[in-house]
Structures are given as structure tokens and as C-alpha cells.
Tab-separated table of C-alpha atoms in Angstrom:
chain	number	residue	atom	x	y	z
A	3	MET	CA	-0.025	-0.251	-0.202
A	4	LYS	CA	2.814	2.387	1.099
A	5	TYR	CA	5.114	1.274	-2.509
A	6	SER	CA	1.893	2.671	-4.256
A	7	LYS	CA	1.721	5.886	-2.855
A	8	ILE	CA	4.680	6.543	-2.818
A	9	ASN	CA	4.810	6.204	-7.109
A	10	LEU	CA	1.078	8.869	-6.865
A	11	ALA	CA	3.407	10.549	-5.171
A	12	LEU	CA	6.453	10.523	-7.942
A	13	LEU	CA	3.662	10.712	-10.466
A	14	PHE	CA	2.391	14.279	-9.009
A	15	PHE	CA	5.878	15.744	-8.420
A	16	THR	CA	6.565	14.592	-11.845
A	17	SER	CA	3.318	16.364	-12.879
A	18	LEU	CA	4.827	19.339	-10.664
A	19	LEU	CA	8.064	19.929	-12.355
A	20	LEU	CA	6.364	19.286	-15.565
A	21	CYS	CA	3.787	21.948	-15.151
A	22	SER	CA	3.001	25.649	-12.281
A	23	LYS	CA	-6.784	29.523	-2.430
A	24	SER	CA	-7.947	28.802	-0.397
A	25	PHE	CA	-8.424	26.028	2.584
A	26	SER	CA	-9.634	27.181	6.071
A	27	HIS	CA	-10.575	26.667	9.657
A	28	PRO	CA	-12.997	28.586	10.322
A	29	VAL	CA	-13.814	27.060	13.930
A	30	SER	CA	-11.201	25.008	15.789
A	31	PHE	CA	-10.956	24.011	19.033
A	32	LYS	CA	-12.275	25.529	21.794
A	33	GLY	CA	-10.694	28.900	23.599
A	34	SER	CA	-7.884	28.648	20.687
A	35	LYS	CA	-7.612	31.584	18.101
A	36	GLY	CA	-6.802	30.843	14.312
A	37	LEU	CA	-4.143	33.037	12.150
A	38	MET	CA	-4.986	31.762	8.435
A	39	GLY	CA	-4.068	33.128	4.920
A	40	TYR	CA	-4.379	33.034	0.815
A	41	GLN	CA	-1.930	34.583	-0.688
A	42	SER	CA	-2.325	34.480	-4.754
A	43	PRO	CA	-0.927	37.475	-6.931
A	44	PHE	CA	-4.474	38.528	-7.768
A	45	VAL	CA	-6.322	37.725	-4.082
A	46	SER	CA	-5.111	37.926	-0.743
A	47	HIS	CA	-7.211	37.283	1.834
A	48	ASN	CA	-6.522	36.923	5.974
A	49	GLN	CA	-8.655	35.896	8.694
A	50	LEU	CA	-8.009	35.644	12.513
A	51	ASN	CA	-10.338	33.761	14.546
A	52	TYR	CA	-11.551	32.759	18.479
A	53	SER	CA	-13.418	29.739	18.912
A	54	PHE	CA	-15.715	29.882	21.249
A	55	LYS	CA	-16.833	26.420	21.018
A	56	HIS	CA	-15.655	23.328	18.887
A	57	TRP	CA	-18.083	24.860	16.729
A	58	PHE	CA	-18.187	28.730	17.061
A	59	ALA	CA	-16.035	31.363	16.873
A	60	ALA	CA	-15.769	34.987	15.765
A	61	GLY	CA	-13.549	35.661	12.799
A	62	ILE	CA	-11.238	39.768	11.547
A	63	HIS	CA	-11.324	38.848	7.628
A	64	HIS	CA	-9.355	40.473	5.005
A	65	ILE	CA	-9.799	41.050	1.711
A	66	GLN	CA	-7.171	41.826	-1.036
A	67	ARG	CA	-6.211	42.510	-4.574
A	68	PRO	CA	-3.356	43.065	-4.344
A	69	ASN	CA	-2.681	44.124	-8.432
A	70	MET	CA	-4.988	46.780	-7.460
A	71	ASN	CA	-4.307	48.075	-4.210
A	72	SER	CA	-7.479	49.863	-3.432
A	73	ARG	CA	-9.837	47.357	-3.651
A	74	SER	CA	-10.641	45.505	-0.398
A	75	ALA	CA	-12.579	44.370	1.690
A	76	THR	CA	-12.343	44.338	5.838
A	77	PHE	CA	-15.346	41.677	7.459
A	78	ALA	CA	-16.143	40.050	10.037
A	79	SER	CA	-17.960	36.944	10.544
A	80	ALA	CA	-19.637	34.360	12.620
A	81	ASN	CA	-18.028	30.650	12.000
A	82	PHE	CA	-19.853	27.909	12.624
A	83	LEU	CA	-19.080	24.175	12.616
A	84	LEU	CA	-22.892	23.308	11.738
A	85	LYS	CA	-22.152	19.314	11.418
A	86	ARG	CA	-18.450	17.275	12.106
A	87	TRP	CA	-18.714	13.006	11.631
A	88	ASN	CA	-15.437	12.121	14.231
A	89	GLY	CA	-15.346	7.895	12.450
A	90	LYS	CA	-13.180	5.851	14.367
A	91	GLY	CA	-9.976	7.352	11.350
A	92	LEU	CA	-12.083	9.793	9.177
A	93	GLN	CA	-13.238	12.767	10.143
A	94	ALA	CA	-16.080	15.506	7.796
A	95	ASN	CA	-17.355	19.053	8.269
A	96	ILE	CA	-20.029	21.122	7.439
A	97	TYR	CA	-18.728	25.039	8.045
A	98	SER	CA	-20.786	28.429	7.698
A	99	VAL	CA	-18.428	31.365	8.022
A	100	ILE	CA	-21.265	34.548	7.765
A	101	GLY	CA	-20.290	38.295	8.038
A	102	ALA	CA	-20.612	41.761	7.078
A	103	GLY	CA	-17.880	44.617	6.797
A	104	HIS	CA	-16.890	46.970	4.288
A	105	SER	CA	-16.061	46.504	0.938
A	106	GLU	CA	-13.990	48.009	-1.510
A	107	LEU	CA	-13.314	45.164	-4.341
A	108	GLY	CA	-16.062	46.583	-6.874
A	109	PRO	CA	-16.446	50.094	-8.014
A	110	ASP	CA	-17.269	51.937	-5.149
A	111	ALA	CA	-17.470	51.500	-1.168
A	112	ARG	CA	-20.381	49.329	0.054
A	113	THR	CA	-21.879	48.092	3.567
A	114	SER	CA	-21.512	43.717	2.144
A	115	GLY	CA	-21.699	40.732	3.094
A	116	PHE	CA	-19.365	37.607	3.045
A	117	GLY	CA	-20.762	34.098	3.130
A	118	LEU	CA	-18.686	31.010	3.518
A	119	VAL	CA	-20.160	27.614	2.532
A	120	GLN	CA	-17.826	24.556	3.252
A	121	PHE	CA	-17.016	20.692	2.858
A	122	ASP	CA	-14.244	18.233	3.969
A	123	ILE	CA	-14.064	15.016	4.680
A	124	GLU	CA	-10.041	13.484	5.529
A	125	ASN	CA	-8.869	10.810	6.533
A	126	ARG	CA	-4.672	10.316	7.174
A	127	ASP	CA	-4.237	9.302	3.679
A	128	TYR	CA	-6.377	11.342	1.777
A	129	TYR	CA	-8.458	14.817	1.858
A	130	PHE	CA	-11.445	15.488	0.249
A	131	LEU	CA	-12.690	19.463	0.145
A	132	VAL	CA	-15.346	21.811	-1.124
A	133	LYS	CA	-15.987	24.890	-0.661
A	134	HIS	CA	-18.009	28.460	-2.232
A	135	GLN	CA	-17.664	32.088	-1.079
A	136	LEU	CA	-18.987	35.550	-1.973
A	137	VAL	CA	-18.588	39.086	-1.594
A	138	ALA	CA	-21.777	40.411	-1.991
A	139	ASN	CA	-24.494	43.847	-0.944
A	140	SER	CA	-28.262	44.209	-2.923
A	141	GLU	CA	-26.717	45.450	-6.131
A	142	ARG	CA	-24.095	42.943	-6.658
A	143	THR	CA	-21.397	40.742	-6.272
A	144	ASP	CA	-17.860	41.466	-5.903
A	145	PHE	CA	-16.440	38.412	-5.575
A	146	SER	CA	-16.931	35.162	-5.181
A	147	GLN	CA	-14.868	31.644	-5.536
A	148	SER	CA	-15.269	28.329	-5.822
A	149	VAL	CA	-13.399	25.302	-4.634
A	150	VAL	CA	-11.848	21.819	-5.268
A	151	ARG	CA	-9.457	20.541	-3.233
A	152	LEU	CA	-8.446	16.545	-3.649
A	153	GLY	CA	-5.264	15.887	-1.001
A	154	ILE	CA	-3.358	12.353	-0.782
A	155	SER	CA	-0.487	11.775	2.355
A	156	PRO	CA	2.880	10.761	0.911
A	157	TYR	CA	3.520	8.661	3.105
A	158	VAL	CA	1.839	8.461	7.307
A	159	GLU	CA	3.636	10.444	9.749
A	160	SER	CA	3.191	9.758	13.450
A	161	TYR	CA	1.834	12.652	15.820
A	162	ASP	CA	5.327	14.477	16.295
A	163	GLY	CA	6.339	14.656	12.599
A	164	ILE	CA	6.869	16.675	9.992
A	165	HIS	CA	3.574	16.170	7.971
A	166	SER	CA	3.347	16.451	3.623
A	167	TRP	CA	0.430	16.834	2.161
A	168	LEU	CA	0.290	16.617	-2.259
A	169	ILE	CA	-3.109	18.645	-2.332
A	170	LEU	CA	-4.469	19.619	-6.137
A	171	GLU	CA	-6.963	22.671	-6.537
A	172	TRP	CA	-8.713	23.993	-8.736
A	173	GLN	CA	-10.809	27.346	-7.778
A	174	SER	CA	-12.629	29.736	-9.600
A	175	SER	CA	-12.818	33.392	-8.983
A	176	ASN	CA	-15.306	36.036	-10.437
A	177	PHE	CA	-14.583	39.770	-9.741
A	178	PHE	CA	-16.811	42.217	-10.181
A	179	ASP	CA	-15.533	44.095	-13.213
A	180	GLY	CA	-15.333	40.277	-15.138
A	181	GLU	CA	-11.609	39.672	-14.310
A	182	ASP	CA	-12.880	36.330	-13.449
A	183	LEU	CA	-9.087	33.735	-13.170
A	184	THR	CA	-10.102	29.753	-13.063
A	185	ASP	CA	-7.266	27.894	-12.248
A	186	LEU	CA	-5.801	24.098	-11.463
A	187	THR	CA	-2.573	24.392	-9.321
A	188	PRO	CA	-0.556	21.840	-6.817
A	189	PHE	CA	-0.334	22.429	-4.160
A	190	LEU	CA	2.767	20.599	-1.303
A	191	ARG	CA	1.867	21.233	3.062
A	192	ILE	CA	4.010	21.044	4.847
A	193	PHE	CA	3.099	20.742	9.202
A	194	TYR	CA	4.481	20.420	12.492
A	195	LYS	CA	2.263	20.612	15.110
A	196	ASN	CA	0.604	23.903	15.461
A	197	LEU	CA	2.234	25.523	12.265
A	198	LEU	CA	1.334	24.618	8.498
A	199	PHE	CA	1.683	26.209	5.071
A	200	GLU	CA	1.386	25.491	1.513
A	201	ILE	CA	3.252	26.434	-1.699
A	202	GLY	CA	2.218	25.994	-4.954
A	203	GLN	CA	2.386	27.063	-8.908
A	204	SER	CA	-0.489	26.534	-10.739
A	205	PHE	CA	-0.310	25.341	-14.639
A	206	ASP	CA	-0.642	28.399	-15.178
A	207	GLY	CA	2.204	29.992	-14.015
A	208	ILE	CA	0.747	31.638	-10.121
A	209	THR	CA	2.237	31.355	-8.059
A	210	LYS	CA	0.856	30.834	-3.905
A	211	PHE	CA	1.141	30.134	-0.665
A	212	ASN	CA	-1.183	29.385	2.173
A	213	TYR	CA	-0.418	29.624	5.840
A	214	ILE	CA	-2.644	28.453	9.045
A	215	THR	CA	-1.435	28.619	12.538
A	216	HIS	CA	-3.473	28.311	15.678
A	217	PHE	CA	-2.782	28.512	19.168
B	21	MET	CA	-28.559	32.055	-8.868
B	22	THR	CA	-29.294	35.809	-7.578
B	23	ILE	CA	-28.482	37.329	-4.452
B	24	ASN	CA	-30.745	37.136	-2.261
B	25	LYS	CA	-31.543	33.036	-2.855
B	26	LYS	CA	-27.907	33.066	-1.977
B	27	ILE	CA	-27.757	34.859	1.722
B	28	GLY	CA	-31.480	33.145	2.327
B	29	LEU	CA	-29.769	29.424	1.845
B	30	ILE	CA	-26.605	31.127	4.207
B	31	LEU	CA	-29.310	31.879	6.438
B	32	SER	CA	-30.606	28.847	6.353
B	33	LEU	CA	-28.154	27.126	7.256
B	34	LEU	CA	-27.143	29.503	9.815
B	35	LEU	CA	-30.654	28.409	11.517
B	36	PHE	CA	-30.490	24.844	11.003
B	37	CYS	CA	-26.781	24.923	12.869
B	38	SER	CA	-29.024	26.554	15.862
B	39	VAL	CA	-31.317	24.450	16.463
B	40	ALA	CA	-29.185	21.703	16.154
B	41	GLN	CA	-27.085	22.949	18.850
B	42	SER	CA	-30.003	23.954	20.698
B	43	LYS	CA	-30.975	20.375	20.851
B	44	GLU	CA	-28.208	19.886	22.000
B	45	MET	CA	-28.645	22.017	24.666
B	46	ASP	CA	-31.188	21.322	25.124
B	47	MET	CA	-30.112	17.234	25.995
B	48	SER	CA	-26.988	18.877	28.612
B	49	LYS	CA	-30.750	20.244	30.827
B	50	LYS	CA	-32.106	17.165	30.917
B	51	GLU	CA	-29.225	14.814	32.135
B	52	MET	CA	-28.741	18.267	34.834
B	53	LYS	CA	-32.120	18.059	35.558
B	54	HIS	CA	-32.259	14.283	35.858
B	55	LYS	CA	-28.712	14.456	37.791
B	56	ASN	CA	-30.350	17.035	40.782
B	57	HIS	CA	-33.784	15.277	41.231
B	58	ASP	CA	-35.463	13.171	43.967
B	59	HIS	CA	-35.085	9.889	42.470
B	60	LYS	CA	-36.696	8.597	45.734
B	61	LYS	CA	-40.212	9.769	44.741
B	62	HIS	CA	-41.003	7.898	41.315
B	63	ASP	CA	-40.661	4.478	39.653
B	64	HIS	CA	-37.235	4.175	37.880
B	65	LYS	CA	-38.186	0.782	36.175
B	66	LYS	CA	-38.572	3.144	32.666
B	67	HIS	CA	-34.389	3.743	33.073
B	68	ASP	CA	-31.726	3.558	35.062
B	69	HIS	CA	-28.707	5.634	36.474
B	70	LYS	CA	-25.845	3.399	35.076
B	71	ASP	CA	-24.489	6.109	31.903
B	72	GLN	CA	-24.724	8.925	34.887
B	73	LYS	CA	-23.143	6.785	36.924
B	74	ALA	CA	-20.205	6.009	34.882
B	75	SER	CA	-20.176	9.817	34.341
B	76	LEU	CA	-19.315	10.790	37.516
B	77	LYS	CA	-16.675	8.015	38.079
B	78	LYS	CA	-13.104	8.515	39.966
B	79	THR	CA	-11.248	7.089	36.940
B	80	GLY	CA	-8.702	6.280	40.458
B	81	LYS	CA	-6.256	5.538	38.062
B	82	ASP	CA	-2.468	8.003	37.016
B	83	LYS	CA	-2.750	7.174	33.983
B	84	LEU	CA	-5.456	6.362	31.195
B	85	THR	CA	-5.867	5.710	27.792
B	86	LEU	CA	-8.877	7.073	25.988
B	87	LYS	CA	-10.044	5.479	22.564
B	88	VAL	CA	-10.963	9.320	20.438
B	89	LYS	CA	-12.773	9.509	17.331
B	90	GLY	CA	-11.778	12.206	14.326
B	91	MET	CA	-7.999	12.781	15.792
B	92	VAL	CA	-7.174	12.182	11.698
B	93	CYS	CA	-4.719	15.153	11.687
B	94	ALA	CA	-1.714	15.681	13.973
B	95	PHE	CA	-2.662	20.064	13.174
B	96	CYS	CA	-6.057	19.423	14.905
B	97	ALA	CA	-4.537	17.329	17.806
B	98	GLN	CA	-3.483	19.986	18.646
B	99	GLY	CA	-6.098	20.823	20.668
B	100	ILE	CA	-6.822	17.974	22.604
B	101	GLU	CA	-2.768	17.555	24.099
B	102	LYS	CA	-3.179	22.129	24.783
B	103	ASN	CA	-6.600	21.297	26.216
B	104	PHE	CA	-5.738	18.220	28.656
B	105	ASN	CA	-2.177	19.972	29.247
B	106	LYS	CA	-4.272	22.613	30.432
B	107	GLN	CA	-5.735	20.824	33.506
B	108	LYS	CA	-4.004	21.756	36.939
B	109	GLN	CA	-4.480	17.711	37.315
B	110	VAL	CA	-2.442	16.792	34.061
B	111	LYS	CA	1.325	15.990	33.723
B	112	SER	CA	1.843	15.228	30.292
B	113	THR	CA	-0.862	14.098	27.722
B	114	LYS	CA	0.850	11.781	24.648
B	115	VAL	CA	-1.629	11.490	21.092
B	116	ASN	CA	-1.220	8.334	19.483
B	117	LEU	CA	-2.828	8.729	15.926
B	118	ASP	CA	-1.694	5.118	15.061
B	119	ASN	CA	-4.321	3.973	17.005
B	120	MET	CA	-6.431	7.157	17.427
B	121	GLU	CA	-5.797	6.913	21.492
B	122	VAL	CA	-4.820	9.578	23.997
B	123	THR	CA	-2.930	8.445	26.853
B	124	ILE	CA	-2.726	11.022	29.760
B	125	LYS	CA	-0.468	11.393	32.928
B	126	LEU	CA	-1.809	12.553	36.241
B	127	HIS	CA	-0.212	14.054	39.501
B	128	PRO	CA	0.319	11.943	41.970
B	129	GLY	CA	-2.912	11.442	43.941
B	130	LYS	CA	-5.205	13.436	41.192
B	131	SER	CA	-7.549	12.141	39.484
B	132	LEU	CA	-10.155	13.441	36.413
B	133	SER	CA	-13.557	12.397	35.567
B	134	GLU	CA	-14.735	10.462	33.160
B	135	LYS	CA	-17.208	13.122	32.885
B	136	LYS	CA	-14.157	15.327	32.110
B	137	ILE	CA	-12.983	13.751	30.132
B	138	LYS	CA	-15.011	13.417	27.579
B	139	LYS	CA	-15.759	17.090	28.010
B	140	ILE	CA	-11.794	17.905	27.277
B	141	VAL	CA	-11.817	15.170	24.053
B	142	THR	CA	-15.350	17.287	23.149
B	143	ASP	CA	-14.059	20.973	23.062
B	144	ALA	CA	-11.434	19.511	21.580
B	145	GLY	CA	-14.112	19.085	18.412
B	146	PHE	CA	-13.627	15.323	18.982
B	147	GLY	CA	-15.356	11.900	19.102
B	148	PHE	CA	-14.947	10.125	23.312
B	149	ASP	CA	-14.904	6.714	22.520
B	150	GLY	CA	-14.178	5.641	26.411
B	151	ILE	CA	-11.727	4.309	28.738
B	152	LYS	CA	-9.800	1.827	27.334
B	153	GLU	CA	-9.326	-0.865	30.133
């Protein structure tokens, strides 16, 4: 089993060499503070949150279009773990985030809403996530993004070790001004204890970097 | 899908979550009410106190191995280690993802109730599957 996974990993890395968003932990364990971010040349999304319960957190988000300095949005949010399935060797989650704040992602500044729905499922070998998020007001949608991720762990590490995952992400981002972007990005995820980061380059050559930490 | 429909969908999910969580809290309130009432005043044929006794039982050991469900990721499991280490009774915590177990060592003379253990595991976001004998 391990040998075949190594083969898959090699194949994945090879495709990475041949070729070049957003994940999130909206809620973590009770009492934790989370800091996470998704960075790319076309959109940057950073979040700080505090989990009051294992199913509820409050967060602050900042979304920026790095190639357009004046285009950004800041929101306060309520993050919910709507449902979790804790199985023997498996966990699945449904998250929802709802927020409100100020958006300048469109042609003018507006009070806007932020919404997100996410489903993920994983065991120690495989991982799947699907997510949709948007920034909108009564007149328009300033930003929306859909994400699908598939991940595989090339090796299973013990709790105290350095963990790696290979993740393939499909994402489609749409902005009010029509600057849409759909791409496929392989990521390398590495985490150790409470620090996680991902780096990847889409097949269109866009470099992306993500991180999460909780403390 | 229009904006209003999207917002409506999100609000519906939010409402569903609130109802689900309030049902969970109602169950906890019922458990508390049951624990505090006078048991001599009614017939116990329809239910027993086995679960309540188990929840109040102090384990009396200085090393406990807990079975935990949903613990598949070392990054997320940091929370369970951290929450146990916050307890003054706990000397150390060791997480084993292979066996999905958490072993806690207690300070000499200290104990931790199964009910408290279950709460700590639940607050970390996992499912408590009992103490290994």
C-alpha cells in the first residue's frame, strides 16, 4: 500500500515539475486563536479568529486584490461548524461563515455581506474539500470563489513528526469587474505541530502560498 | 443564483445550525435536571442511572488511555493535547494517531472524572469513545 502511494506521489511530483486558495479552518478547538491566509497575485485573504466553542468562532477577514491597491474588503464574521462526523479514522465537516463589513472590491465602497460554505472529509491518507465563498451587497457580487481540493498523503507520519500532503486545487474566482480566473494548482502542504503552510504554482504559472496556525 | 437566494441559503444553514446546537444544549439541561431530582419520588423501571454513574465515576488511576474518534490529523489534534495539558491534574499528554488514542498521565494523588474527560475531548472537537481498560 505504501509503495503504491509513493508511486502516486512520484507521479504527482513529476507532473508538478512538468507544469506551475483557499483552504480554511473557520473553527478550531475551544479557546484557540487561529491565523490563516491565502496569498496569490490576484487575491489575498487573511483571517484571524477565536473559537469560543468547538462549533463557533468569531473572525476578522481582510480580502485584498494585490494588483489593485485600492480594492479590498474587511469583515467581521461568525463561523460555525454546522456538522461534524467523527468516525474511527475519519472526520468530515460542514462549515458556514457569515459576516458583514466594508467592501471596496467593486467600483465603489459598500457595506457588504460575506458568506462561505465548506465541506471537507479526510482520513490519514486522503483529503477532499469543496468550498464556495462570496462578498456581496444588495446590488452586486463583488467577489465569489469556488474551490475543490483533493489531497493525498505520500507517507503517514506519527503525531510528533513533520507531515506532508500533496494537494490538487481547482478554483474559480470571479470579480465584479469581470477579471475572472479559473485554474488548477498543485500544492505541497507541510505542517509541524501547530504550524502549517502550503506552496504551489498553478499550471498557468501563478504562485500561491497559504498558511494556518492556531495557538 | 441571485444574491437574495444565496443569502437565504446561508441564513437557512445558520438557522439549522442554531436549532441543532440548541437541541444538543436541551439534552445537556435534561441530563442536569435528571441528576438533581429526588430519585425516590418516581418509578425507575423505565430508565436506569448506569450512564450517570459512569459519568460521575472517578477513574482512580494515574495513567489513562482514551479512545478518541475523528482524530486523523496531527495539526487538529494539537487542540486535544493543549486542552488536557491545561488541566492542573494532568502531568503529560501523549497523542497516538495510529491507534486513535490519547494517554494522559496524572499527577500523584490526582484524578479526573470521565465526565470531565469527555468534555475536554468534545471541546477539542473530537468524539470520546471511552477509556481503555
